[in-house]
Short mmCIF file of C-alpha atoms in Angstrom, two decimals:
data_model
loop_
_atom_site.label_atom_id
_atom_site.label_comp_id
_atom_site.label_asym_id
_atom_site.label_seq_id
_atom_site.Cartn_x
_atom_site.Cartn_y
_atom_site.Cartn_z
CA MET A 16 -71.01 -45.47 191.96
CA GLU A 17 -74.70 -45.97 191.29
CA TRP A 18 -75.32 -46.43 195.02
CA ILE A 19 -73.57 -43.14 195.81
CA VAL A 20 -75.50 -41.26 193.12
CA LYS A 21 -78.83 -42.80 194.18
CA THR A 22 -78.14 -42.01 197.83
CA LEU A 23 -77.27 -38.38 197.09
CA ASP A 24 -80.47 -38.10 195.04
CA MET A 25 -82.53 -39.79 197.78
CA TRP A 26 -81.12 -37.30 200.32
CA ASN A 27 -82.05 -34.51 197.88
CA VAL A 28 -78.46 -33.27 197.67
CA LYS A 29 -78.18 -30.68 194.94
CA ALA A 30 -74.75 -29.09 194.47
CA CYS A 31 -72.07 -30.80 196.52
CA VAL A 32 -68.32 -31.03 197.00
CA LEU A 33 -66.67 -34.45 197.01
CA ARG A 34 -63.36 -34.19 198.85
CA THR A 35 -60.97 -37.11 198.57
CA ASP A 36 -57.45 -37.97 199.57
CA GLN A 37 -54.68 -38.58 197.00
CA GLU A 38 -55.47 -42.25 196.41
CA PRO A 39 -56.04 -42.83 192.68
CA SER A 40 -58.85 -45.38 193.19
CA ILE A 41 -60.99 -43.01 195.30
CA ILE A 42 -60.31 -40.14 192.89
CA ALA A 43 -61.54 -42.36 190.03
CA ILE A 44 -64.71 -43.18 191.96
CA ALA A 45 -65.35 -39.48 192.68
CA GLU A 46 -64.86 -38.63 189.00
CA LYS A 47 -67.36 -41.30 187.93
CA VAL A 48 -69.88 -40.07 190.51
CA LYS A 49 -69.50 -36.55 189.11
CA GLN A 50 -70.09 -37.85 185.57
CA LYS A 51 -73.28 -39.69 186.57
CA ARG A 52 -74.82 -36.85 188.61
CA SER A 53 -77.01 -34.25 186.95
CA ALA A 54 -76.51 -31.77 189.82
CA GLU A 55 -73.33 -29.74 190.20
CA THR A 56 -70.55 -31.81 191.78
CA ILE A 57 -67.20 -30.23 192.59
CA LEU A 58 -64.18 -32.48 193.16
CA GLN A 59 -61.48 -31.50 195.64
CA THR A 60 -58.36 -33.40 196.58
CA SER A 61 -56.84 -32.84 199.99
CA PRO A 62 -53.15 -32.01 200.30
CA ARG A 63 -50.73 -34.87 200.87
CA ARG A 64 -50.31 -36.02 204.46
CA SER A 65 -53.02 -33.61 205.59
CA HIS A 66 -55.30 -35.69 207.78
CA GLN A 67 -56.81 -32.58 209.32
CA SER A 68 -58.33 -31.48 206.02
CA LEU A 69 -60.45 -34.65 206.03
CA GLY A 70 -61.02 -34.66 209.79
CA ALA A 71 -64.82 -34.88 209.74
CA CYS A 72 -64.72 -37.65 207.15
CA GLU A 73 -62.06 -39.54 209.12
CA ARG A 74 -64.23 -39.26 212.24
CA TRP A 75 -67.30 -40.50 210.35
CA HIS A 76 -65.25 -43.43 209.03
CA ARG A 77 -64.25 -44.31 212.59
CA THR A 78 -67.87 -44.08 213.76
CA VAL A 79 -69.03 -46.41 210.95
CA GLN A 80 -66.29 -48.88 211.90
CA GLU A 81 -67.45 -48.81 215.52
CA GLU A 82 -71.07 -49.37 214.48
CA LEU A 83 -70.02 -52.21 212.18
CA ARG A 84 -68.11 -53.92 214.99
CA ALA A 85 -71.16 -53.61 217.25
CA LEU A 86 -73.48 -55.08 214.57
CA LYS A 87 -71.07 -57.96 213.90
CA THR A 88 -70.64 -58.75 217.59
CA GLN A 89 -74.40 -58.67 218.24
CA LEU A 90 -75.13 -60.92 215.25
CA GLU A 91 -72.46 -63.41 216.31
CA LEU A 92 -73.84 -63.50 219.87
CA ASP A 93 -77.51 -63.75 218.87
CA ALA A 94 -77.06 -66.30 216.06
CA ASN A 95 -74.17 -68.18 217.69
CA VAL A 96 -72.14 -67.99 214.46
CA GLU A 97 -68.87 -66.47 213.40
CA VAL A 98 -69.12 -63.85 210.66
CA ALA A 99 -66.16 -63.63 208.27
CA THR A 100 -65.39 -60.54 206.22
CA SER A 101 -65.90 -62.65 203.08
CA ASP A 102 -69.50 -63.51 204.05
CA ASN A 103 -72.30 -61.83 202.08
CA ILE A 104 -73.81 -60.48 205.30
CA SER A 105 -70.62 -58.49 205.90
CA VAL A 106 -71.22 -56.42 202.78
CA TRP A 107 -74.78 -55.75 203.88
CA MET A 108 -73.65 -54.78 207.39
CA VAL A 109 -71.32 -52.08 206.04
CA GLY A 110 -74.17 -50.43 204.15
CA HIS A 111 -76.57 -50.90 207.06
CA ALA A 112 -74.14 -49.40 209.58
CA SER A 113 -73.72 -46.33 207.40
CA TRP A 114 -77.48 -46.02 206.80
CA ALA A 115 -78.35 -46.47 210.48
CA LEU A 116 -75.86 -43.82 211.55
CA HIS A 117 -77.07 -41.37 208.93
CA ARG A 118 -80.68 -42.01 209.90
CA PHE A 119 -80.43 -42.16 213.70
CA HIS A 120 -77.10 -40.65 214.82
CA LYS A 121 -77.40 -37.43 216.80
CA SER A 122 -74.62 -35.11 215.73
CA ARG A 123 -73.26 -32.58 218.19
CA SER A 124 -73.15 -29.93 215.48
CA TRP A 125 -76.62 -30.71 214.05
CA GLY A 126 -78.41 -30.94 217.39
#
């Protein structure tokens, strides 16, 4: 939760809406993020079985997965090692893939 709050602050996000699906664990995380933020944070839960209501988020998730696979493949080729999901570098790669996409990805809607 601290990472989410720090990232939102670093991006200078003031008021925001956190939209989640119905999964209790993600709702709990969103509630804790709201508690820790000083800026207005509105929580929304999408309707059951409504993948379209989270379409942009689902697409972003897919893009991060693609970037993560590319990072993992390149590391394995360059270092001639096999990276397991339990390796410490795997945790770092997830954060790095997300950061790199946020920093360098050209969105069709944002230009």
